[in-house]
mmCIF file of C-alpha atoms in Angstrom:
data_model
loop_
_atom_site.group_PDB
_atom_site.id
_atom_site.type_symbol
_atom_site.label_atom_id
_atom_site.label_comp_id
_atom_site.label_asym_id
_atom_site.label_seq_id
_atom_site.Cartn_x
_atom_site.Cartn_y
_atom_site.Cartn_z
ATOM 1 C CA MET E 106 -8.263 43.217 33.595
ATOM 2 C CA THR E 107 -6.360 45.980 34.428
ATOM 3 C CA SER E 108 -4.179 48.026 32.069
ATOM 4 C CA THR E 109 -0.691 46.359 33.785
ATOM 5 C CA LEU E 110 -0.795 43.552 31.613
ATOM 6 C CA ARG E 111 2.670 42.810 29.721
ATOM 7 C CA LEU E 112 4.567 39.562 28.669
ATOM 8 C CA GLU E 113 8.024 38.746 29.824
ATOM 9 C CA LYS E 114 10.695 36.588 28.812
ATOM 10 C CA VAL E 115 11.150 33.475 30.428
ATOM 11 C CA THR E 116 14.274 34.097 32.431
ATOM 12 C CA LEU E 117 15.931 31.988 35.281
ATOM 13 C CA ASP E 118 14.112 34.435 37.957
ATOM 14 C CA ASN E 119 10.520 33.291 36.862
ATOM 15 C CA VAL E 120 10.962 29.756 35.287
ATOM 16 C CA GLU E 121 10.375 27.785 38.524
ATOM 17 C CA ALA E 122 7.324 30.047 38.512
ATOM 18 C CA ALA E 123 6.447 29.640 34.913
ATOM 19 C CA CYS E 124 6.850 25.743 35.242
ATOM 20 C CA ARG E 125 4.378 25.402 38.445
ATOM 21 C CA LEU E 126 1.604 27.578 36.129
ATOM 22 C CA LYS E 127 -1.434 25.222 36.031
ATOM 23 C CA VAL E 128 -4.384 25.109 33.659
ATOM 24 C CA ARG E 129 -7.980 23.728 35.105
ATOM 25 C CA PRO E 130 -7.889 19.737 35.791
ATOM 26 C CA ASP E 131 -10.388 19.347 32.835
ATOM 27 C CA GLN E 132 -8.401 21.390 30.425
ATOM 28 C CA GLU E 133 -5.302 19.201 31.268
ATOM 29 C CA ARG E 134 -6.059 16.880 28.058
ATOM 30 C CA LEU E 135 -6.511 19.818 25.533
ATOM 31 C CA VAL E 136 -2.888 21.475 26.059
ATOM 32 C CA ALA E 137 0.512 20.488 26.856
ATOM 33 C CA PRO E 138 1.891 22.107 30.445
ATOM 34 C CA VAL E 139 3.828 24.806 30.263
ATOM 35 C CA VAL E 140 7.085 22.831 31.154
ATOM 36 C CA ARG E 141 7.296 20.917 28.050
ATOM 37 C CA SER E 142 6.217 23.751 26.036
ATOM 38 C CA LEU E 143 9.699 25.494 27.181
ATOM 39 C CA ALA E 144 11.479 22.072 26.549
ATOM 40 C CA GLU E 145 10.200 22.501 22.920
ATOM 41 C CA ALA E 146 11.162 26.153 22.534
ATOM 42 C CA TYR E 147 14.748 24.785 24.086
ATOM 43 C CA ALA E 148 14.902 22.132 21.181
ATOM 44 C CA GLN E 149 13.223 24.623 18.524
ATOM 45 C CA PRO E 150 14.749 28.181 19.317
ATOM 46 C CA GLU E 151 14.526 29.474 16.003
ATOM 47 C CA VAL E 152 10.753 29.269 15.620
ATOM 48 C CA ALA E 153 9.536 29.241 18.856
ATOM 49 C CA TRP E 154 8.302 32.494 20.940
ATOM 50 C CA PRO E 155 7.560 31.281 24.660
ATOM 51 C CA ARG E 156 6.343 34.732 26.829
ATOM 52 C CA LEU E 157 4.662 34.456 30.394
ATOM 53 C CA ILE E 158 1.659 36.899 30.798
ATOM 54 C CA PHE E 159 1.528 39.072 34.035
ATOM 55 C CA ASP E 160 -1.085 41.363 35.591
ATOM 56 C CA GLY E 161 1.052 43.515 37.355
ATOM 57 C CA GLU E 162 3.602 41.537 39.417
ATOM 58 C CA GLN E 163 0.741 38.358 39.197
ATOM 59 C CA LEU E 164 1.632 35.476 36.770
ATOM 60 C CA VAL E 165 -1.413 34.743 35.310
ATOM 61 C CA GLY E 166 -0.099 32.791 32.046
ATOM 62 C CA PHE E 167 1.679 31.452 29.135
ATOM 63 C CA VAL E 168 1.799 32.079 25.462
ATOM 64 C CA MET E 169 4.195 30.441 22.887
ATOM 65 C CA GLY E 170 4.144 31.837 19.360
ATOM 66 C CA PHE E 171 5.690 29.763 16.217
ATOM 67 C CA PHE E 172 7.200 31.456 13.360
ATOM 68 C CA LEU E 173 7.513 30.397 9.362
ATOM 69 C CA VAL E 174 6.666 27.001 10.007
ATOM 70 C CA ARG E 175 5.838 24.249 7.310
ATOM 71 C CA PHE E 176 3.307 21.683 8.995
ATOM 72 C CA ASP E 177 4.219 18.982 6.389
ATOM 73 C CA PRO E 178 8.001 19.579 6.217
ATOM 74 C CA ASP E 179 8.253 17.297 3.457
ATOM 75 C CA ASN E 180 6.112 18.894 1.093
ATOM 76 C CA PRO E 181 7.508 22.176 -0.467
ATOM 77 C CA GLU E 182 3.950 23.018 -1.280
ATOM 78 C CA ASP E 183 3.284 23.437 1.892
ATOM 79 C CA ARG E 184 3.293 26.983 3.130
ATOM 80 C CA LEU E 185 4.706 28.768 6.426
ATOM 81 C CA ARG E 186 3.153 29.532 8.904
ATOM 82 C CA SER E 187 3.264 31.445 11.882
ATOM 83 C CA GLY E 188 1.209 31.844 14.809
ATOM 84 C CA ILE E 189 -0.204 30.516 18.513
ATOM 85 C CA TRP E 190 1.455 27.277 19.507
ATOM 86 C CA ARG E 191 0.279 27.205 22.907
ATOM 87 C CA LEU E 192 -1.744 28.946 25.503
ATOM 88 C CA ASN E 193 -1.924 28.333 29.182
ATOM 89 C CA ILE E 194 -4.217 30.686 31.345
ATOM 90 C CA ALA E 195 -4.067 29.535 34.880
ATOM 91 C CA ALA E 196 -6.965 28.202 36.469
ATOM 92 C CA GLY E 197 -7.960 31.082 38.750
ATOM 93 C CA HIS E 198 -7.385 33.819 36.419
ATOM 94 C CA GLN E 199 -9.353 32.141 33.749
ATOM 95 C CA GLY E 200 -12.432 34.353 31.852
ATOM 96 C CA ARG E 201 -10.513 37.750 32.826
ATOM 97 C CA GLY E 202 -9.564 38.646 29.165
ATOM 98 C CA TYR E 203 -6.044 37.488 29.437
ATOM 99 C CA GLY E 204 -5.883 35.011 27.089
ATOM 100 C CA ARG E 205 -7.607 37.521 24.631
ATOM 101 C CA PHE E 206 -4.262 39.852 25.485
ATOM 102 C CA ALA E 207 -1.890 36.648 24.614
ATOM 103 C CA VAL E 208 -3.310 36.055 20.958
ATOM 104 C CA GLU E 209 -3.421 39.985 20.347
ATOM 105 C CA SER E 210 0.060 40.049 21.769
ATOM 106 C CA VAL E 211 1.363 36.798 19.242
ATOM 107 C CA CYS E 212 -0.790 38.620 16.230
ATOM 108 C CA ALA E 213 0.986 42.036 17.007
ATOM 109 C CA GLU E 214 4.458 39.684 16.970
ATOM 110 C CA VAL E 215 3.458 37.906 13.256
ATOM 111 C CA ARG E 216 2.511 41.116 11.896
ATOM 112 C CA ARG E 217 5.576 43.216 13.284
ATOM 113 C CA ARG E 218 7.413 40.102 11.376
ATOM 114 C CA GLY E 219 5.913 41.152 8.361
ATOM 115 C CA GLN E 220 3.252 38.183 7.953
ATOM 116 C CA ARG E 221 -0.336 38.321 7.104
ATOM 117 C CA ARG E 222 -1.926 35.045 8.502
ATOM 118 C CA VAL E 223 -2.182 33.593 12.156
ATOM 119 C CA THR E 224 -2.738 30.040 12.703
ATOM 120 C CA VAL E 225 -3.617 27.964 15.312
ATOM 121 C CA THR E 226 -4.638 24.520 16.201
ATOM 122 C CA TRP E 227 -7.255 23.293 18.801
ATOM 123 C CA VAL E 228 -8.700 19.983 20.363
ATOM 124 C CA PRO E 229 -12.154 19.818 18.803
ATOM 125 C CA GLY E 230 -14.662 19.121 21.115
ATOM 126 C CA GLU E 231 -17.828 21.023 23.254
ATOM 127 C CA ASP E 232 -14.895 21.402 26.502
ATOM 128 C CA GLY E 233 -12.296 22.706 24.096
ATOM 129 C CA PRO E 234 -11.489 25.937 23.251
ATOM 130 C CA GLU E 235 -13.022 26.291 19.993
ATOM 131 C CA ARG E 236 -15.590 28.997 20.994
ATOM 132 C CA PHE E 237 -12.903 31.109 22.366
ATOM 133 C CA TYR E 238 -10.837 30.924 18.589
ATOM 134 C CA LEU E 239 -13.997 31.523 16.616
ATOM 135 C CA GLY E 240 -15.040 34.489 18.971
ATOM 136 C CA LEU E 241 -11.836 36.151 18.279
ATOM 137 C CA GLY E 242 -11.959 35.807 14.609
ATOM 138 C CA PHE E 243 -10.144 32.783 13.895
ATOM 139 C CA ARG E 244 -11.961 30.421 11.112
ATOM 140 C CA PRO E 245 -11.289 26.627 10.766
ATOM 141 C CA THR E 246 -9.166 26.166 7.356
ATOM 142 C CA GLY E 247 -10.829 22.559 6.794
ATOM 143 C CA GLU E 248 -7.035 21.223 7.706
ATOM 144 C CA MET E 249 -6.703 18.451 10.491
ATOM 145 C CA SER E 250 -3.253 18.721 12.395
ATOM 146 C CA GLY E 251 -2.551 15.136 13.656
ATOM 147 C CA ASP E 252 -6.511 15.166 16.020
ATOM 148 C CA GLN E 253 -6.423 19.218 16.137
ATOM 149 C CA VAL E 254 -8.369 21.464 13.939
ATOM 150 C CA VAL E 255 -6.464 24.277 12.196
ATOM 151 C CA GLY E 256 -7.877 27.288 11.881
ATOM 152 C CA GLU E 257 -6.897 30.835 10.806
ATOM 153 C CA LEU E 258 -7.026 34.225 11.159
ATOM 154 C CA ALA E 259 -6.367 37.077 8.503
ATOM 155 C CA LEU E 260 -4.550 40.209 10.178
ATOM 156 C CA THR E 261 -5.768 43.497 8.530
ATOM 157 C CA ALA E 262 -2.962 46.077 8.377
ATOM 158 C CA GLY E 263 -3.605 48.184 11.651
ATOM 159 C CA ALA E 264 -5.049 45.368 13.494
#
């Protein structure tokens, strides 16, 4: 990983490259493709925060945050949550710290917006991303969102 990591908005100039970004074939059942994420972001622009991950000029991944969403909108007791909606690191670029960078970037944006917890969901199983998220400090809440485990990370004031 280099020091030239950055997030960029999806634009007319990079949307085609974004839509071509693919995870490993064995991960395709674990995360929706970028094109679906972009459609969801378009349909819900008030909560979605889609960003491309670049290392220098190389597109290496995609992350989409979400802000102030109730997992159960019919339940007024359900609290508002912010966190990581999608994370796709390109097949040839995994294991280089790009996922960590993306998660830390979403955490920084959540904090900037005044929230103190970050939520993420993942497909359970040996080949899923659970170890990755647990390694970053996320802890299962005991909840499920559909067939996915709900995890949370408490943000510290300076982290």
